[in-house]
């Protein structure tokens, strides 16, 4: 016992968790600050949180090309974790920028909101850097619990309550699966370490036929598939995305989803490497199912938030194509895709935040009629984001899809690439429909309430620049993504 | 070393963005024009700095990679610029003439209601043109290539309320698409052919280095170069795709001067020069280019003989002079072609701007007298030299230059082309005959233009004729500078036979010499032959001028008799050999018919049916799937459980 404690203390390497540590300390400090602040004044809290994220970003970047393992191999802050952590930090920053005016408009200028986003981000970073199933689970729980609260943050709104509650119940349900899976895997292999499982599988290839091992692995996957909203575990997404405060919806679609993909990648690519052929056929089916269901149901949606929810399901499907490819291009394309998706999707949501009225009942297809004429710049920017979501050049959405499908083709999954491209074609319909409303319908509103002077504009500009820059000069980021692969 | 190269296209781009976004709010013409012209001038300064640096540099080829564009497998594509003697000459011409024409436009476009739009387009054009000439690989060049096409379209259709202007813009764009198709095909085939040999590149330097991998004179290289040449005929208005250029005169006159005389239309010549290594390896293509160039020079000149619209005469003259440049490229006289490109830029820009000055003055006078006569019809002009002395003198100098009178710039360049078309290993005496005949006609119609416009009686309506002013200084300064260049611009390329050193040729030699040596292209013949040919072409030019003098100054009734005598021939050339009608009959109308059939028969019935059917099915599936989203938690949980069971089952079985 004494020895174990000794060893554990020696193994502590604070540098391996430094980014999330910094973020948590900041988060708690900001909570303290908000205690002593006037009720209803949250702007300084928002900017403090931005500062926290900037500092965390710098601390995270120190870890680039400087991998740190710690806590007896439970945490590994490598390039992979750094890359995903940066995605989460960027997503959190964009969320906070679009939140301040939004919270005031909706009548909830409550300062706990910001620390919760920071804690979610910290959880996401643990998921990305965890190499022990327990660390990953811990990160997942920190992330989820904060998100449950954030999704139901507007406690007097039925829709927000419904979102929080549904997310909580189904999330708890899926966590149950995940934890049960971990337990079964531990039962078979005697370890919860990702590389330990890989070593066991290498030493005992017959484990691939062991029902307990397989059941454990499957249940584990289900936990992650729920978080990335892959079909058939996507059912919560539309209801939650629609009901949650819009910036939170944007955040959920980018940061936590990226973290879940990070954990899913680490567990499958490293831990379950021995099951590659079975896993790729499973992911093949799930990828096609996910993108098809997402795109087809999105066709019939009239509510923009709900439409973007289904769109985000379909994008998870595209990302899984990279997982099927299981090669260098495909896997680094996932990293690329998640950052691009963060920019384009959060940019689109930021525009929605801007044009929504109190209660957001006007965020429908009819609600944006004539937007392109009344607010030309906003119309152009939203069009850029939509073009990117469709995957048309010269936006980053195109290059991201290009790399994903290139990976699939290189691995020989030509039909999967074909199905992916066909799905993209289907998706044109519902994205273009928004643009048809913006440019070919007479305006019913004057959009006089839209003011582009707030910090939301920063997040829109950052996203637009990101989408265009990565669309025209994708090379630099792609080579970074390749460095961040396994 | 040459790291500020990117600034050259960057300045006009900034100008275009500023005026495009904020021009409407700035309103002040001086500010808008100042921004556009000033940035263009900055671009010129940077270009000049780089040019002189290159002049003194031993190493003549410099590449500047701005950023990586894409890298797929073995293939690496960059945003890159290439500075070598060829592109150095081009950037000097584009930024120099460009700056002057920007300055000119401030005066010419004064009072136009969308002044800012004009300058935004003009700057954008300069950006695209500079990308075209500086592009270090074929794709960057293609972006410039398409960019100038777009700007040309926008500027021809600048007065878009006018039906004829928008039709001309469409015509230019569509005809150019045919050429662009050729360019792209050439690019694809070249890329594929080189990739077959293991070289994955679009970079010009690398293409030049690995061109020898392809079989010299083989089918492949002939196809590639012919495709590129098709692209060049579109952009540079050669047979068979020249019909758009005369119509392009619907645009404002500075546009005609900059885009449709001095710079954009020479892009095809530049492109052949840029890939001279490939072209030199394809004798069949070279011969085609020489014949097409010679014929274009000849036919366009015949049409120019009978036109009455001052800008149309200049337009056909441009087509004809471009024909000379292609003739030069076709016989392997690459540096002579580029030399003529440069001198032509000077004198033709000056001529267009001069005609613009005349039109501007007449327009002013008609406006003053509340008349609606056509200010571009030469039959309404005459005697203007006294009213507009500066315009007259610069115009006269440029006319002498284009006619090939010794010691003016056009003489040196044109004579070098004619000599090569006769004496080159790729030349032929018939090509020389075509060129010399065209030179005689050029002298005739250009002096016809000068005599009808500036000499004789004033035929302008009496109420207007005393109100023709000389143009303001923003217009006359560019005229004087360009006129001066038209006078002396040829002295950098005085041939050896006239005691010069042909420094222009020596400067460009690093670009062209290799291909010329490798493919045994050179001009041969005795000095006596060269002197004789020179004397003949000068004599022809003088005869042309004399004839014009006799017909339009001495006996002004002569042309009428002449037309009556040869009514048939006159009708044919006056109506431009009926080429437009022929194209309408052979291409346009059948295409329209096929289009109508495809629309009514195939598109509406079959394609729309299939598409709508698919959409109906997809939407149906969508609405069906929607019902799975009941909103009830227990349903969702149920589906999850089913999913879990299926996944576990998938692995177990």
Short mmCIF file of C-alpha atoms in Angstrom, two decimals, chain A residues 162 165-166 169-170 173-174 177 208-209 211 214-215 218-219 221-222 225-226 232-239 275 278-279 281-282 285-286 292-293 296-297 299-301 306 310 402-403 426 429 433 472-475 482, chain B residues 21 66-73 75-79 614-615 617-653:
data_model
loop_
_atom_site.label_atom_id
_atom_site.label_comp_id
_atom_site.label_asym_id
_atom_site.label_seq_id
_atom_site.Cartn_x
_atom_site.Cartn_y
_atom_site.Cartn_z
CA UNK A 162 -37.47 20.01 -21.62
CA UNK A 165 -34.33 17.19 -18.62
CA UNK A 166 -34.24 15.07 -21.76
CA UNK A 169 -32.19 11.43 -18.54
CA UNK A 170 -30.87 10.08 -21.81
CA UNK A 173 -28.88 6.32 -19.50
CA UNK A 174 -25.95 6.34 -21.91
CA UNK A 177 -24.02 1.86 -20.71
CA UNK A 208 -12.13 -10.82 -29.94
CA UNK A 209 -14.53 -13.77 -29.72
CA UNK A 211 -18.74 -12.27 -25.52
CA UNK A 214 -17.24 -7.69 -27.01
CA UNK A 215 -20.22 -6.63 -24.95
CA UNK A 218 -19.82 -2.26 -27.60
CA UNK A 219 -21.34 -0.64 -24.52
CA UNK A 221 -18.77 2.68 -27.86
CA UNK A 222 -22.45 3.38 -27.26
CA UNK A 225 -21.74 7.41 -29.98
CA UNK A 226 -24.44 9.00 -27.84
CA UNK A 232 -29.43 5.44 -33.63
CA UNK A 233 -28.32 7.32 -30.51
CA UNK A 234 -29.12 10.72 -31.96
CA UNK A 235 -32.72 11.01 -30.80
CA UNK A 236 -31.97 13.53 -28.08
CA UNK A 237 -30.22 15.97 -30.39
CA UNK A 238 -33.11 17.80 -32.09
CA UNK A 239 -35.11 18.32 -28.90
CA UNK A 275 -10.79 -5.27 -33.76
CA UNK A 278 -15.09 -5.46 -37.25
CA UNK A 279 -15.09 -1.85 -36.10
CA UNK A 281 -17.67 -2.39 -40.86
CA UNK A 282 -19.72 -1.19 -37.88
CA UNK A 285 -23.00 1.20 -41.39
CA UNK A 286 -23.33 3.81 -38.66
CA UNK A 292 -28.69 9.78 -44.17
CA UNK A 293 -31.04 10.13 -41.22
CA UNK A 296 -33.32 13.38 -44.74
CA UNK A 297 -35.11 14.61 -41.65
CA UNK A 299 -35.24 18.38 -45.30
CA UNK A 300 -38.60 18.69 -43.60
CA UNK A 301 -37.63 21.10 -40.81
CA UNK A 306 -33.83 22.16 -35.29
CA UNK A 310 -30.22 17.45 -37.85
CA UNK A 402 -12.44 16.53 -49.55
CA UNK A 403 -9.85 15.20 -47.10
CA UNK A 426 -29.31 16.03 -50.51
CA UNK A 429 -31.69 21.36 -50.51
CA UNK A 433 -33.68 26.83 -48.88
CA UNK A 472 -8.17 28.66 -49.50
CA UNK A 473 -5.08 27.72 -47.51
CA UNK A 474 -5.93 24.36 -45.97
CA UNK A 475 -2.43 23.05 -46.19
CA UNK A 482 -1.17 15.09 -39.51
CA UNK B 21 -17.02 48.73 -50.67
CA UNK B 66 3.47 33.23 -51.12
CA UNK B 67 1.63 30.30 -49.60
CA UNK B 68 0.93 26.67 -50.15
CA UNK B 69 -2.36 26.18 -51.95
CA UNK B 70 -2.89 22.45 -51.89
CA UNK B 71 -0.86 19.34 -51.78
CA UNK B 72 -2.32 16.05 -52.87
CA UNK B 73 -0.07 13.03 -53.01
CA UNK B 75 1.43 17.06 -56.33
CA UNK B 76 2.26 20.32 -54.63
CA UNK B 77 0.60 23.53 -55.74
CA UNK B 78 1.57 26.95 -54.40
CA UNK B 79 0.42 30.49 -54.67
CA UNK B 614 -36.23 11.92 -56.59
CA UNK B 615 -37.05 14.98 -54.53
CA UNK B 617 -39.19 10.26 -52.79
CA UNK B 618 -36.51 11.83 -50.58
CA UNK B 619 -38.98 14.19 -48.99
CA UNK B 620 -41.36 11.34 -48.45
CA UNK B 621 -38.65 9.36 -46.67
CA UNK B 622 -37.83 12.44 -44.64
CA UNK B 623 -41.39 12.96 -43.49
CA UNK B 624 -41.66 9.27 -42.71
CA UNK B 625 -38.52 9.28 -40.61
CA UNK B 626 -39.76 12.38 -38.84
CA UNK B 627 -42.43 10.35 -37.09
CA UNK B 628 -39.76 8.39 -35.25
CA UNK B 629 -39.06 11.65 -33.44
CA UNK B 630 -42.08 11.43 -31.19
CA UNK B 631 -40.75 13.67 -28.44
CA UNK B 632 -41.37 11.01 -25.77
CA UNK B 633 -38.41 10.04 -23.63
CA UNK B 634 -39.34 6.38 -23.38
CA UNK B 635 -39.44 6.10 -27.17
CA UNK B 636 -35.98 7.56 -27.40
CA UNK B 637 -34.66 5.25 -24.70
CA UNK B 638 -36.30 2.33 -26.47
CA UNK B 639 -34.56 3.14 -29.75
CA UNK B 640 -31.26 3.40 -27.88
CA UNK B 641 -31.73 -0.01 -26.36
CA UNK B 642 -32.55 -1.45 -29.76
CA UNK B 643 -29.37 0.15 -31.05
CA UNK B 644 -27.30 -1.36 -28.26
CA UNK B 645 -28.75 -4.79 -28.88
CA UNK B 646 -28.06 -4.51 -32.59
CA UNK B 647 -24.47 -3.42 -32.03
CA UNK B 648 -23.70 -6.14 -29.53
CA UNK B 649 -25.41 -8.59 -31.86
CA UNK B 650 -23.35 -7.32 -34.77
CA UNK B 651 -20.15 -8.21 -32.96
CA UNK B 652 -21.28 -11.46 -31.49
CA UNK B 653 -22.55 -12.86 -34.77
#
